[in-house]
XYZ file of C-alpha atoms in Angstrom:
291
model
C -4.418 -2.028 -44.264
C -0.939 -1.286 -42.939
C -0.121 2.419 -42.889
C 3.316 3.497 -43.988
C 5.419 5.164 -41.343
C 6.862 8.566 -42.101
C 10.599 9.207 -42.097
C 10.263 11.038 -38.783
C 8.425 8.116 -37.149
C 11.031 5.646 -38.410
C 13.867 7.842 -37.171
C 12.263 8.220 -33.762
C 11.678 4.463 -33.525
C 15.288 3.710 -34.414
C 16.549 6.272 -31.898
C 14.154 4.983 -29.245
C 15.202 1.343 -29.664
C 18.884 2.265 -29.781
C 18.713 4.423 -26.669
C 16.695 1.854 -24.702
C 19.034 -0.955 -25.795
C 22.078 0.989 -24.603
C 20.312 1.883 -21.363
C 19.334 -1.772 -20.794
C 22.907 -2.865 -21.503
C 24.223 -0.523 -18.797
C 21.905 -2.302 -16.350
C 22.525 -5.880 -17.452
C 26.232 -5.991 -18.330
C 27.508 -5.241 -14.800
C 25.461 -8.161 -13.439
C 26.756 -10.462 -16.177
C 30.308 -9.342 -15.426
C 29.848 -10.012 -11.702
C 28.388 -13.437 -12.479
C 31.411 -14.218 -14.659
C 33.803 -13.106 -11.905
C 32.036 -15.307 -9.355
C 32.698 -18.376 -11.526
C 36.315 -17.443 -12.321
C 39.527 -18.382 -10.561
C 40.961 -15.976 -7.959
C 44.053 -15.317 -10.104
C 41.955 -14.368 -13.149
C 39.739 -12.106 -11.032
C 42.682 -10.312 -9.417
C 44.416 -9.778 -12.759
C 41.159 -8.289 -14.183
C 41.012 -10.761 -17.072
C 37.288 -11.428 -16.635
C 34.683 -9.513 -18.618
C 31.503 -11.310 -19.737
C 32.651 -14.935 -19.553
C 34.341 -16.847 -16.723
C 38.073 -17.370 -16.960
C 39.409 -20.646 -15.523
C 35.907 -21.758 -14.516
C 35.479 -22.899 -10.904
C 32.583 -23.471 -8.480
C 34.743 -22.889 -5.400
C 33.285 -19.448 -4.669
C 29.672 -20.595 -4.881
C 30.358 -23.680 -2.766
C 31.685 -21.409 -0.053
C 28.769 -18.954 -0.369
C 26.093 -21.673 -0.277
C 27.689 -23.252 2.799
C 27.814 -19.958 4.716
C 25.233 -20.319 7.509
C 25.446 -16.636 8.489
C 24.534 -15.590 4.951
C 21.587 -17.993 4.849
C 20.341 -16.683 8.208
C 20.349 -13.139 6.823
C 18.644 -14.432 3.684
C 15.879 -15.899 5.863
C 15.463 -12.587 7.720
C 15.183 -10.743 4.411
C 12.615 -13.227 3.095
C 10.560 -12.754 6.275
C 10.565 -8.944 6.243
C 9.893 -8.911 2.490
C 6.912 -11.292 2.603
C 5.371 -10.149 5.890
C 6.259 -6.489 5.378
C 4.837 -6.398 1.849
C 1.599 -8.047 2.972
C 1.125 -5.696 5.945
C 2.104 -2.626 3.937
C -0.359 -3.443 1.166
C -3.101 -4.162 3.707
C -2.681 -0.878 5.579
C -2.133 1.086 2.382
C -5.429 -0.175 0.987
C -7.233 0.457 4.291
C -5.909 4.036 4.285
C -6.524 4.761 0.601
C -10.087 3.447 0.486
C -11.775 5.912 2.882
C -9.722 8.783 1.432
C -11.148 7.962 -2.001
C -14.776 8.095 -0.834
C -16.707 11.165 -1.921
C -18.843 11.074 1.241
C -15.835 11.171 3.610
C -15.854 14.802 4.799
C -12.366 14.879 6.325
C -10.508 13.462 3.341
C -9.053 16.818 2.192
C -7.448 17.896 5.498
C -6.185 14.358 6.087
C -4.716 14.218 2.577
C -2.981 17.559 3.143
C -1.453 16.224 6.368
C -0.326 13.057 4.577
C 1.183 14.919 1.618
C 3.158 17.145 4.009
C 5.036 14.025 5.139
C 6.332 13.654 1.579
C 7.790 17.166 1.681
C 9.093 17.265 5.253
C 10.625 14.013 6.435
C 10.965 13.240 10.133
C 14.369 14.267 11.540
C 16.678 11.355 12.254
C 17.023 11.795 16.026
C 13.269 12.122 16.842
C 12.639 9.197 14.487
C 15.205 7.074 16.327
C 13.894 8.088 19.760
C 10.311 7.291 18.769
C 11.226 3.801 17.605
C 13.248 3.232 20.775
C 10.369 4.349 23.007
C 8.071 1.927 21.181
C 10.364 -0.898 22.282
C 11.347 -1.917 18.764
C 15.125 -1.763 19.234
C 16.800 -5.058 18.337
C 13.501 -6.379 17.006
C 12.812 -7.600 13.503
C 9.634 -5.495 13.576
C 11.822 -2.379 13.553
C 12.453 -3.207 9.897
C 8.726 -3.328 9.099
C 6.547 -1.117 11.309
C 8.264 2.330 11.013
C 7.931 2.317 7.223
C 4.689 0.396 6.971
C 2.903 2.837 4.653
C 4.459 4.719 1.752
C 2.672 8.015 1.042
C 3.508 7.718 -2.663
C 2.034 4.219 -2.914
C -1.041 5.208 -0.918
C -1.731 8.103 -3.293
C -1.419 5.774 -6.296
C -3.955 3.351 -4.785
C -6.302 6.179 -3.751
C -6.236 7.642 -7.251
C -6.946 4.208 -8.725
C -9.925 3.733 -6.389
C -11.272 7.165 -7.380
C -11.322 6.000 -10.997
C -13.696 3.107 -10.269
C -17.281 4.075 -11.286
C -19.521 5.192 -8.450
C -22.361 3.127 -9.951
C -20.694 0.017 -8.526
C -20.890 1.496 -5.043
C -24.565 2.346 -5.401
C -25.444 -1.083 -6.772
C -23.501 -2.822 -3.992
C -25.129 -0.758 -1.254
C -28.582 -1.491 -2.644
C -27.719 -5.188 -2.230
C -26.798 -4.557 1.415
C -23.021 -4.452 0.980
C -21.128 -2.633 3.740
C -17.857 -0.746 3.229
C -15.569 -3.672 4.100
C -17.360 -6.023 1.702
C -17.307 -3.279 -0.923
C -13.547 -2.955 -0.525
C -12.586 -6.630 -0.400
C -15.173 -8.109 -2.774
C -15.509 -5.383 -5.413
C -12.661 -2.873 -5.296
C -9.713 -5.193 -4.692
C -10.594 -7.697 -7.472
C -10.722 -4.733 -9.865
C -7.409 -3.385 -8.583
C -4.993 -6.190 -9.480
C -2.764 -3.959 -11.669
C -2.240 -1.293 -9.012
C -1.866 -3.873 -6.233
C 0.807 -5.703 -8.218
C 2.574 -2.398 -8.809
C 2.704 -1.234 -5.207
C 3.423 -4.801 -4.107
C 6.556 -4.743 -6.241
C 7.509 -1.309 -4.877
C 7.116 -2.509 -1.301
C 8.886 -5.826 -1.903
C 11.916 -4.147 -3.465
C 12.001 -1.623 -0.622
C 11.952 -4.323 2.062
C 14.433 -6.503 0.188
C 16.879 -3.591 0.041
C 16.200 -2.602 3.659
C 19.405 -1.178 5.070
C 19.029 2.106 6.953
C 16.576 0.739 9.515
C 18.938 -2.145 10.280
C 21.854 0.266 10.799
C 19.796 2.403 13.184
C 17.843 -0.148 15.174
C 19.625 -3.518 15.128
C 22.623 -4.408 17.257
C 21.903 -8.129 17.294
C 23.734 -9.481 14.242
C 21.495 -12.550 14.065
C 18.695 -10.200 12.939
C 20.694 -8.488 10.221
C 18.981 -8.601 6.806
C 20.890 -9.540 3.680
C 21.835 -5.988 2.676
C 23.212 -5.238 6.127
C 25.204 -8.461 6.047
C 26.474 -7.546 2.594
C 27.668 -4.190 3.949
C 29.487 -5.976 6.766
C 31.218 -8.293 4.324
C 32.332 -5.399 2.148
C 33.702 -3.449 5.108
C 35.433 -6.566 6.390
C 35.974 -8.998 3.481
C 37.892 -11.455 5.658
C 34.659 -12.109 7.571
C 33.194 -13.570 4.385
C 36.310 -15.178 2.982
C 37.461 -17.042 6.093
C 40.382 -18.317 4.039
C 41.751 -21.179 6.042
C 45.463 -21.705 5.629
C 45.144 -25.098 7.303
C 42.783 -26.478 4.671
C 44.608 -24.704 1.869
C 41.357 -23.816 0.084
C 42.303 -21.236 -2.541
C 39.382 -21.696 -4.972
C 38.109 -18.225 -4.051
C 39.250 -14.859 -2.794
C 37.554 -11.679 -1.587
C 37.013 -10.427 -5.158
C 35.135 -13.508 -6.343
C 33.270 -13.707 -3.024
C 32.082 -10.105 -3.284
C 30.826 -10.741 -6.813
C 29.009 -13.932 -5.810
C 27.466 -12.281 -2.749
C 26.084 -9.399 -4.825
C 24.513 -11.874 -7.250
C 23.163 -13.897 -4.301
C 21.523 -10.765 -2.861
C 20.221 -9.319 -6.136
C 18.908 -12.104 -8.355
C 15.983 -13.356 -6.166
C 14.138 -10.017 -6.178
C 14.955 -9.451 -9.872
C 13.261 -12.760 -10.728
C 9.971 -11.497 -9.254
C 9.577 -8.731 -11.834
C 8.735 -10.875 -14.922
C 5.713 -12.314 -13.117
C 4.348 -8.833 -12.375
C 5.424 -7.094 -15.575
C 2.015 -7.285 -17.275
C 0.446 -5.390 -14.358
C 3.293 -3.018 -13.610
C 2.980 -0.321 -16.290
C -0.827 -0.477 -16.335
C -1.060 -0.083 -12.580
C 1.399 2.793 -12.377
C -0.297 4.698 -15.218
C -3.899 4.111 -14.145
C -3.022 5.018 -10.589
C -1.688 8.426 -11.608
C -4.319 9.723 -14.056
C -7.246 10.990 -12.011
C -6.917 13.485 -9.223
């Protein structure tokens, strides 16, 4: 039997859908507009004739972008720090959260207090920079991974999720001779797919958008990640355009190149979300319920 919705419920539903649709449009329309600009002629882009559809369609901008070796090198660096960094961050986050979720671990409260303090008081910039320099990570790709290896917020989400797993599983596993590592990797982690997918997405997006660490620690431009390269192109558009008067190639300009570069840097990480969507909300909610 289908229950009739009250006028208030219908009104709230209409308002909710309308508000979320408008909010989604504010997120999606700028990307669509940039995509349209990237496929438009330079004259149409400069005269601001482009909105949601390309004007005077051309592939000149994308041909130039896809042939840019510097951009592809930065893309490779970003792929590396995203894949390797996400894996290492998830590994160390789980290894930190698991003992802190154990009821028999006597030092979990003072350690948790010390960890939570880092969320309130961030390390000052100069000591942070000096520490990384003394560790020998300057001009190293590991400077983009190691300093931010564990997120306190993500660790707390995983710890809270682990605390919600019934203790009966622990007792049964220990009776069968299971040690703590086997308990973690063979019982806890298979039950934790939602929260792992959630923090994995958080970490991946963070590494993909890595920018500050590159500004602070990298002088070697061959190690620049995509976001750092994008910043360089925006500060100096001619570095990206390389408009050659000898060849007379005018199928693009700095406006269309900026639009195409933003799409090039944004779309790959956006495409990951649909594959993790079914875990995302569940993991974030379950990981924040029990204290």
